[in-house]
Amino acid sequence: MSRNSAHSPSAEGISRRRLLSASAAVGALALGGAGTARASTAAATRADVTELRARAVVVGTGFGGGVTALRLAQAGVKTLVLERGRRWVTGPNATTFCRFATMDNRSAWLTDHSIVGGVDKTWTPYTGVIEAVEGNGMTANVGAAVGGGSITYHGMTLQPTKANFARSIPLAADFYDYLDKVSYPTVSRMLGISPIPDDLLASDPYKSSRLFRDVLPKVGLTPFKVPLPIGWEYARGELTGRYEPTYTTSDVAFGVNNGGKHSIDVTYLARAESTGLVEVAPLHVVRDLALDANKKWVLSVDRIDTGGAVQEKISVTADAVFLNAGSPGTTRLLVKSRAKGLVPDLPDAVGSKWGNNGDRIWAWLNPNGDAGTQQGGPACIGATDSGSPIPYTIVHAGSPAPVSGATLMTVVGYGIVDGAGTWAYDADKDDAVLTWPSTADAALQALITARMESIAAAGGGLMLDTNATAPSTWHSLGGVPMGGAVDLYGRVLGHKGLYVLDGARIPGSTGACNPSYTIAALAEHSMETIVRKDLGTVF
């Protein structure tokens, strides 16, 4: 089911030396915590430690990490890529990922229960594809796999307008024209994005998408097809019975079994690995980041098995570290480093300006018209509200689980919010914890609520806010913001050789669009400058 192995990194150019402690080596160490694996302090002091040396280390394999790894490789830099999740290999007709109706431990990162509300199941913890990072006032759902969030996202590849980009990321506003002409198109080519073809949209499984599309003009909105990184021949193959339904039932929340999804692992990372200069090391969890006396970066890493047990303790010393662990992962690591004194003089802004991208998920119950017995996906029809004082986007995402005796359609809304969230170190957990004030996105959510209610009034049925009592987001942004913590190219202020190129540097939202496209485009733009100016001097 997986081609990843639990071996330690051994790429050419990375030296290894095993240091034996005075006591005997311990066996596999049980890890505790809800979704966060941690070895005990006593066990950590007894375990063998493997030392590695690398020129460049990339932490995380999502949109920022994939871009970073490829561009370093193309610049001739031998690079070690550390990823806490496992590698998942798909289709066609694979059984790699669990399905919504038969959810199991492959869906969740090292926890004994489902991250989806209302699912009454328990299981043996496993290195599944999504971690629910619970904070005060907000839960951040984040990817945990080779490919990061690209494994589980619907694939909405949306570019913000120039005005909305500037409103969300004002410090980078001058970059927009270049991003528009060069960086966004580069990402588009790499991911092979395209909207759903007309023949598929006209098929039976996409009745719900057409129903949503047709009601939008009734409330003054103009529908559009969402660009998606999908090989549509797989969805067509499902219609003819060649492949088991996955796209056409919108069963994509935990990964796409049939293949055909141009996720980061099979695009950017695959090209990076093909150079022979990049090694991706799955199931390697970075616990701490420190700066040593020689001004080199030292990462404390646990190599784990799929049950979360530590197989090896590793210390990696690097000339340059590129943090791309996603907004929560990168932020938590740097907040820990500052609080524990591992990296001196980290900027005060580390842990600030976090936002949820304005995320909200609504359930449209019993609309008028025929939504079909299946709802095709991924999310392929959306609309923006150009007249809103706070820009936002709404998109229909097919529901993979039919509701007996009722029709339920999922509608997602997100928009521009300020980065009002903060992360603070908790010594008992040895982790950083998020706090999100409920008032931070109240004005935006009032606008989205009014729009959802108008859609229900025009199209029948009832709109239910599924996040009303348990706010969550799939689009974490900020925590290590531009200007205060990093410069415009992701260099951590005051620290040569330390970079942040993922969503952690974007303060709060990405211009009323989901963030993947902008994260990757900014990483492309930044890597051009880093390779040109820092290569050979900083690392």
XYZ file of C-alpha atoms in Angstrom:
539
model
C 0.000 0.000 0.000
C 2.937 2.313 0.508
C 6.292 2.493 -1.136
C 7.832 4.454 1.730
C 10.263 2.712 4.031
C 11.266 3.494 7.569
C 14.948 3.879 6.722
C 16.977 6.868 7.804
C 18.215 9.398 5.227
C 21.300 8.243 3.399
C 21.555 10.594 0.434
C 24.982 11.069 -1.127
C 26.803 13.899 0.584
C 25.098 13.378 3.966
C 27.530 11.932 6.480
C 26.361 9.677 9.309
C 27.874 8.837 12.669
C 26.161 6.815 15.387
C 26.748 7.954 18.952
C 26.130 5.277 21.562
C 24.945 6.385 24.961
C 26.299 4.807 28.129
C 23.147 2.843 28.694
C 21.776 0.167 26.426
C 19.603 1.221 23.525
C 15.938 1.250 24.263
C 13.320 -0.335 22.051
C 10.412 1.328 20.407
C 9.087 4.180 22.535
C 5.382 4.698 22.984
C 4.351 8.240 22.100
C 1.704 10.245 23.889
C -0.471 13.238 23.203
C -3.620 13.783 21.179
C -2.323 13.796 17.641
C 1.213 14.858 18.586
C 3.859 12.154 19.070
C 6.362 12.853 21.856
C 8.995 10.631 23.439
C 9.587 10.893 27.165
C 12.560 12.932 28.372
C 14.087 9.947 30.137
C 13.840 7.760 27.069
C 15.280 10.468 24.862
C 18.444 10.666 26.989
C 19.006 6.928 26.684
C 18.340 6.403 23.010
C 21.075 6.185 20.416
C 21.461 9.341 18.375
C 22.345 9.319 14.700
C 24.137 12.422 13.467
C 23.660 13.688 9.913
C 25.226 16.561 8.029
C 23.391 18.308 5.182
C 23.861 21.415 3.119
C 20.145 22.145 2.952
C 17.166 20.683 4.778
C 13.541 21.225 3.832
C 10.989 20.506 6.559
C 7.602 19.608 5.093
C 6.419 18.521 1.652
C 3.361 20.650 0.918
C 3.117 23.484 -1.575
C 6.007 25.500 -0.157
C 8.177 22.459 0.464
C 7.650 20.946 -2.950
C 8.604 24.154 -4.736
C 11.616 24.659 -2.477
C 12.962 21.133 -2.957
C 12.696 21.266 -6.742
C 14.316 24.675 -7.124
C 17.179 23.744 -4.783
C 17.783 20.577 -6.788
C 17.760 22.463 -10.063
C 20.356 24.806 -8.568
C 22.576 21.797 -7.825
C 22.005 21.694 -4.066
C 21.902 18.300 -2.378
C 18.869 18.492 -0.160
C 17.319 16.395 2.580
C 13.540 16.705 2.857
C 12.015 15.688 6.188
C 8.340 14.744 6.267
C 6.505 13.488 9.347
C 3.821 11.680 7.320
C 4.080 8.571 5.207
C 4.108 8.266 1.438
C 0.826 7.208 -0.153
C 0.705 5.661 -3.626
C -2.568 5.650 -5.526
C -4.575 4.086 -8.351
C -6.145 3.353 -10.527
C -8.630 1.399 -8.430
C -6.278 1.511 -5.459
C -7.391 1.041 -1.869
C -4.677 3.332 -0.506
C -6.957 5.770 1.312
C -9.975 5.084 3.446
C -13.372 6.173 2.194
C -15.783 8.398 4.051
C -18.337 5.657 4.597
C -15.699 3.258 5.924
C -13.495 5.732 7.759
C -10.567 4.222 9.640
C -7.259 5.192 11.201
C -5.742 6.166 7.838
C -7.830 9.339 8.055
C -6.230 10.811 11.192
C -2.734 11.536 12.496
C -1.834 9.484 15.590
C -5.136 9.711 17.392
C -7.578 6.993 18.433
C -10.693 8.662 17.044
C -12.043 10.416 13.982
C -11.304 14.081 13.344
C -14.756 14.343 11.742
C -17.545 15.320 14.109
C -20.394 12.873 14.540
C -18.344 9.808 13.594
C -18.498 7.454 16.582
C -15.447 5.286 15.955
C -12.238 4.492 17.750
C -9.169 2.737 16.422
C -5.473 2.094 16.914
C -3.533 5.334 16.319
C -1.856 5.535 12.935
C 0.050 8.095 10.888
C -3.046 9.072 8.930
C -3.382 11.950 6.502
C -4.909 14.738 8.647
C -4.021 16.151 12.047
C -6.580 18.173 13.979
C -4.603 20.766 15.934
C -6.951 21.881 18.693
C -6.543 25.416 19.981
C -8.513 27.919 22.005
C -11.441 28.967 19.835
C -10.265 27.180 16.696
C -9.196 23.771 15.402
C -6.746 23.751 12.507
C -6.944 20.693 10.253
C -3.594 20.121 8.553
C -2.108 17.564 6.198
C 0.331 14.926 7.380
C 1.686 13.073 4.369
C 4.291 13.231 1.652
C 2.632 15.926 -0.414
C 1.246 17.747 2.621
C -2.226 19.193 2.293
C -2.267 18.548 -1.455
C -3.129 14.919 -0.702
C -6.468 15.759 0.910
C -7.481 19.173 -0.458
C -10.216 19.415 -3.073
C -7.743 21.153 -5.353
C -9.353 24.587 -5.709
C -6.574 26.492 -7.468
C -7.775 30.081 -7.272
C -5.755 33.225 -7.901
C -6.790 36.354 -5.991
C -7.342 39.616 -7.803
C -4.609 42.227 -7.520
C -6.737 44.302 -5.138
C -7.620 41.361 -2.911
C -4.016 40.131 -2.856
C -2.871 43.571 -1.709
C -5.571 43.650 0.935
C -4.472 40.309 2.385
C -0.706 40.568 1.885
C 0.025 44.298 1.619
C 3.791 43.977 2.087
C 4.030 41.806 -1.044
C 1.644 43.905 -3.157
C 4.458 45.089 -5.448
C 5.182 41.468 -6.362
C 1.722 40.817 -7.786
C 2.363 41.719 -11.420
C 5.370 39.398 -11.553
C 3.459 36.644 -9.780
C 0.630 37.083 -12.271
C 2.908 36.889 -15.321
C 5.435 34.312 -14.141
C 4.897 32.572 -10.803
C 1.206 31.674 -10.920
C 1.506 30.354 -14.507
C 4.537 28.276 -13.489
C 2.544 26.629 -10.705
C -0.385 26.145 -13.071
C 1.796 24.263 -15.540
C 3.373 22.129 -12.825
C -0.007 21.124 -11.389
C -1.823 20.788 -14.707
C -4.884 22.732 -13.605
C -8.103 22.890 -15.615
C -11.846 23.307 -14.918
C -14.310 20.441 -15.121
C -15.109 19.624 -18.776
C -18.636 20.350 -19.978
C -19.418 16.691 -20.676
C -18.620 15.710 -17.093
C -20.543 18.627 -15.635
C -23.548 17.511 -17.689
C -23.409 13.943 -16.317
C -25.690 12.567 -13.594
C -23.190 12.672 -10.702
C -22.841 16.446 -11.139
C -26.523 17.307 -10.763
C -25.766 18.984 -7.430
C -23.094 21.150 -9.053
C -25.539 22.244 -11.727
C -28.208 22.930 -9.102
C -25.787 25.156 -7.215
C -24.659 26.872 -10.416
C -28.217 27.630 -11.476
C -29.303 29.201 -8.192
C -26.381 31.636 -7.991
C -27.685 34.167 -10.547
C -30.953 34.310 -8.586
C -29.063 35.928 -5.702
C -26.946 38.202 -7.876
C -23.843 36.035 -8.156
C -22.059 34.881 -11.307
C -20.898 31.255 -11.165
C -17.504 30.128 -12.426
C -15.768 26.816 -12.924
C -13.040 26.228 -10.358
C -9.613 25.335 -11.820
C -8.506 21.971 -10.425
C -5.329 19.824 -10.684
C -7.201 16.785 -11.975
C -6.702 14.372 -14.860
C -10.350 14.299 -15.871
C -9.977 11.051 -17.818
C -10.145 9.285 -14.453
C -13.546 10.796 -13.674
C -14.710 9.845 -17.154
C -13.437 6.325 -16.531
C -15.580 6.142 -13.415
C -18.666 6.982 -15.471
C -17.962 4.079 -17.829
C -17.266 1.631 -15.009
C -13.560 1.392 -15.703
C -12.673 2.713 -12.255
C -14.325 2.528 -8.876
C -16.188 5.793 -8.163
C -14.084 8.341 -6.280
C -14.251 11.644 -8.112
C -17.853 11.119 -9.155
C -18.894 10.460 -5.553
C -16.720 13.282 -4.162
C -14.955 10.773 -1.935
C -11.746 12.799 -1.897
C -11.498 14.109 1.682
C -8.854 11.565 2.740
C -7.072 11.219 -0.608
C -8.022 10.093 -4.116
C -7.673 6.361 -4.672
C -7.930 6.396 -8.455
C -4.947 8.609 -9.080
C -5.125 11.439 -11.569
C -4.782 14.110 -8.892
C -1.726 16.242 -9.568
C -0.699 16.575 -5.952
C 2.713 17.823 -4.837
C 4.156 14.333 -4.329
C 3.658 13.361 -7.983
C 4.571 16.756 -9.476
C 7.109 18.971 -7.721
C 8.560 16.320 -5.429
C 8.737 13.650 -8.095
C 10.718 16.002 -10.333
C 12.960 16.977 -7.436
C 13.698 13.340 -6.576
C 14.383 12.529 -10.228
C 17.421 14.828 -10.138
C 19.181 12.492 -7.722
C 19.978 15.443 -5.480
C 16.906 15.272 -3.237
C 15.993 12.613 -0.712
C 12.539 12.663 0.819
C 12.552 11.001 4.234
C 8.988 10.100 5.344
C 8.022 9.398 8.951
C 10.653 11.843 10.237
C 9.188 14.192 12.844
C 11.152 17.362 13.632
C 10.882 18.026 17.366
C 13.197 21.004 17.840
C 15.302 23.484 15.908
C 18.441 25.025 17.432
C 21.380 27.217 16.439
C 24.743 25.816 17.521
C 27.959 27.618 18.494
C 29.196 27.420 14.901
C 26.070 29.171 13.613
C 24.803 25.967 12.028
C 21.217 24.791 12.265
C 20.542 21.636 14.263
C 17.275 19.730 13.955
C 16.257 17.117 16.518
C 14.309 14.472 14.638
C 12.445 11.297 15.537
C 12.117 8.601 12.911
C 8.869 6.868 13.776
C 6.896 3.879 12.568
C 3.286 4.129 11.396
C 2.070 3.600 14.936
C 4.073 6.566 16.181
C 6.794 4.633 18.021
C 10.286 6.110 17.805
C 12.664 3.934 15.827
C 15.640 6.285 15.826
C 16.756 9.608 17.287
C 18.492 11.794 14.723
C 20.389 15.068 14.912
C 20.727 16.870 11.583
C 23.198 19.754 11.235
C 22.590 21.965 8.210
C 23.847 25.134 6.588
C 20.329 26.141 5.604
C 16.883 25.111 6.804
C 13.709 25.810 4.857
C 10.612 25.510 7.053
C 7.572 24.368 5.087
C 5.681 22.356 7.700
C 2.481 24.312 7.138
C 1.379 27.295 9.173
C 0.759 25.364 12.435
C 3.826 23.135 12.055
C 6.287 25.889 11.215
C 4.863 28.248 13.823
C 4.870 25.654 16.595
C 8.482 24.775 15.876
C 9.697 28.387 15.989
C 7.626 29.316 19.048
C 9.194 26.347 20.838
C 12.688 27.353 19.722
C 12.257 30.846 21.092
C 10.663 29.808 24.381
C 13.285 27.150 25.080
C 16.201 29.384 24.142
C 17.273 27.097 21.296
C 17.486 29.938 18.772
C 18.484 33.287 20.307
C 16.834 36.536 19.300
C 13.993 35.149 17.224
C 11.681 38.011 16.252
C 8.900 38.919 18.666
C 6.411 38.535 15.796
C 6.906 34.759 15.748
C 3.574 33.320 16.882
C 1.511 36.278 15.678
C -0.850 37.252 12.841
C -2.367 33.804 12.399
C -5.696 33.511 10.583
C -8.228 30.947 9.420
C -8.669 32.351 5.893
C -12.264 33.083 6.875
C -13.230 29.414 6.532
C -16.781 28.276 7.143
C -18.578 25.115 6.027
C -22.339 25.096 5.526
C -24.783 22.239 4.980
C -27.566 23.051 2.510
C -30.385 20.751 3.569
C -33.179 19.747 1.169
C -32.825 22.310 -1.624
C -35.420 22.369 -4.375
C -34.587 20.405 -7.492
C -32.774 17.153 -8.119
C -29.303 16.980 -6.565
C -28.922 13.332 -7.568
C -28.080 10.297 -5.477
C -24.351 10.968 -5.893
C -22.550 14.306 -5.776
C -19.546 14.559 -8.041
C -16.365 16.333 -7.106
C -13.950 17.812 -6.383
C -15.456 21.233 -5.656
C -15.935 22.546 -9.188
C -18.437 25.450 -9.112
C -17.915 28.685 -7.203
C -18.808 32.366 -7.068
C -17.384 35.582 -5.669
C -19.317 38.574 -4.358
C -17.720 41.622 -5.968
C -20.080 43.985 -4.153
C -19.270 42.787 -0.651
C -17.402 45.176 1.664
C -15.275 42.181 2.713
C -14.383 39.981 -0.273
C -15.335 36.326 -0.042
C -15.818 33.251 -2.198
C -18.327 30.424 -1.929
C -17.910 26.988 -3.494
C -20.022 23.841 -3.647
C -18.177 20.721 -2.524
C -19.999 17.449 -3.093
C -21.015 15.454 -0.035
C -19.576 11.910 -0.105
C -22.035 10.461 2.416
C -25.747 10.424 1.458
C -28.192 11.289 4.231
C -31.121 8.895 4.528
C -34.400 10.597 3.623
C -32.813 13.961 2.907
C -30.609 15.848 0.467
C -27.507 17.499 1.885
C -25.147 19.690 -0.133
C -21.945 21.183 1.252
C -21.162 24.851 0.589
C -17.834 26.326 1.656
C -17.192 30.008 2.258
C -13.940 31.866 2.892
C -12.717 35.433 2.650
C -10.331 38.114 3.838
C -9.666 38.314 7.581
C -7.002 39.887 9.733
C -4.391 37.679 11.336
C -5.684 38.019 14.897
C -4.621 34.590 16.158
C -1.598 33.999 18.380
C 0.488 31.003 19.429
C 2.020 30.675 22.910
C 4.354 28.059 24.329
C 2.920 25.518 26.784
C 5.764 23.970 28.772
C 3.645 21.046 30.002
C 2.914 20.031 26.415
C 6.275 21.199 25.044
C 4.253 22.685 22.239
C 2.732 25.936 21.074
C -1.018 26.438 21.444
C -3.244 28.589 19.243
C -5.693 31.192 20.524
C -8.235 32.608 18.084
C -10.683 35.335 19.171
C -14.227 34.643 18.007
C -14.675 38.288 17.055
C -11.810 38.191 14.560
C -13.915 36.971 11.627
C -17.364 37.960 12.907
C -17.950 40.668 10.290
C -16.993 38.357 7.430
C -19.087 35.494 8.772
C -22.135 37.774 9.067
C -21.812 38.569 5.362
C -21.370 34.917 4.389
C -24.299 33.917 6.612
C -26.564 36.440 4.898
C -25.482 35.128 1.504
C -26.078 31.508 2.471
C -29.536 32.374 3.763
C -30.350 34.169 0.513
C -29.292 31.085 -1.462
C -31.608 28.924 0.638
C -34.427 31.435 0.177
C -33.958 31.333 -3.598
C -33.251 27.625 -3.935
C -35.338 26.177 -1.129
C -34.325 24.258 1.960
C -32.278 25.316 4.936
C -28.676 26.395 5.468
C -26.911 25.059 8.569
C -23.606 26.507 9.800
C -21.610 23.395 10.693
C -18.872 25.456 12.379
C -21.168 27.494 14.624
C -20.303 25.613 17.798
C -16.955 24.111 16.791
C -14.984 26.525 14.577
C -12.359 24.929 12.387
C -10.273 25.700 9.345
C -8.556 23.754 6.592
C -6.584 26.822 5.488
C -4.254 27.932 8.284
C -2.181 31.006 7.495
C 0.280 33.150 9.422
C 2.177 32.706 12.646
C 5.547 33.778 11.186
C 4.433 36.859 9.263
C 6.185 38.878 6.600
C 7.654 42.099 7.891
C 7.682 41.207 11.565
C 9.267 37.733 11.477
C 10.580 37.197 7.942
C 11.493 39.447 5.059
C 9.595 39.479 1.787
C 11.531 36.434 0.567
C 10.980 34.306 3.658
C 14.335 34.894 5.361
C 13.891 34.836 9.146
C 14.993 38.251 10.358
C 18.403 38.262 12.001
C 19.183 34.624 11.145
C 21.101 33.677 8.018
C 20.207 30.353 6.495
C 16.766 30.048 8.085
C 13.772 30.434 5.782
C 9.975 30.179 5.951
C 8.340 29.630 2.558
C 4.953 28.149 3.458
C 1.658 29.669 4.559
C 3.089 30.646 7.952
C 4.449 33.869 6.424
C 1.078 34.975 5.013
C -0.871 36.966 7.627
C -4.335 35.496 7.959
C -5.831 35.070 4.482
C -5.074 34.918 0.767
C -7.415 37.355 -0.956
C -10.702 35.438 -0.684
C -9.162 32.322 -2.217
C -7.989 29.064 -0.746
C -4.249 29.397 -0.155
C -2.469 26.641 -2.090
C -1.938 28.524 -5.365
C -0.629 31.660 -3.656
C 1.640 29.750 -1.267
C 3.240 27.931 -4.204
C 3.500 31.080 -6.361
C 5.168 33.046 -3.564
C 7.563 30.146 -2.961
C 8.476 30.141 -6.660
C 9.101 33.894 -6.535
C 11.153 33.724 -3.335
C 13.283 30.797 -4.471
C 14.362 32.709 -7.562
C 15.866 35.388 -5.317
C 17.256 32.965 -2.718
C 19.031 30.869 -5.357
C 20.395 33.977 -7.045
C 21.559 35.845 -3.931
C 22.055 33.341 -1.088
C 23.413 30.287 -2.862
C 27.165 30.126 -2.385
C 27.178 32.865 0.213
C 24.712 31.906 2.932
C 24.743 28.182 2.135
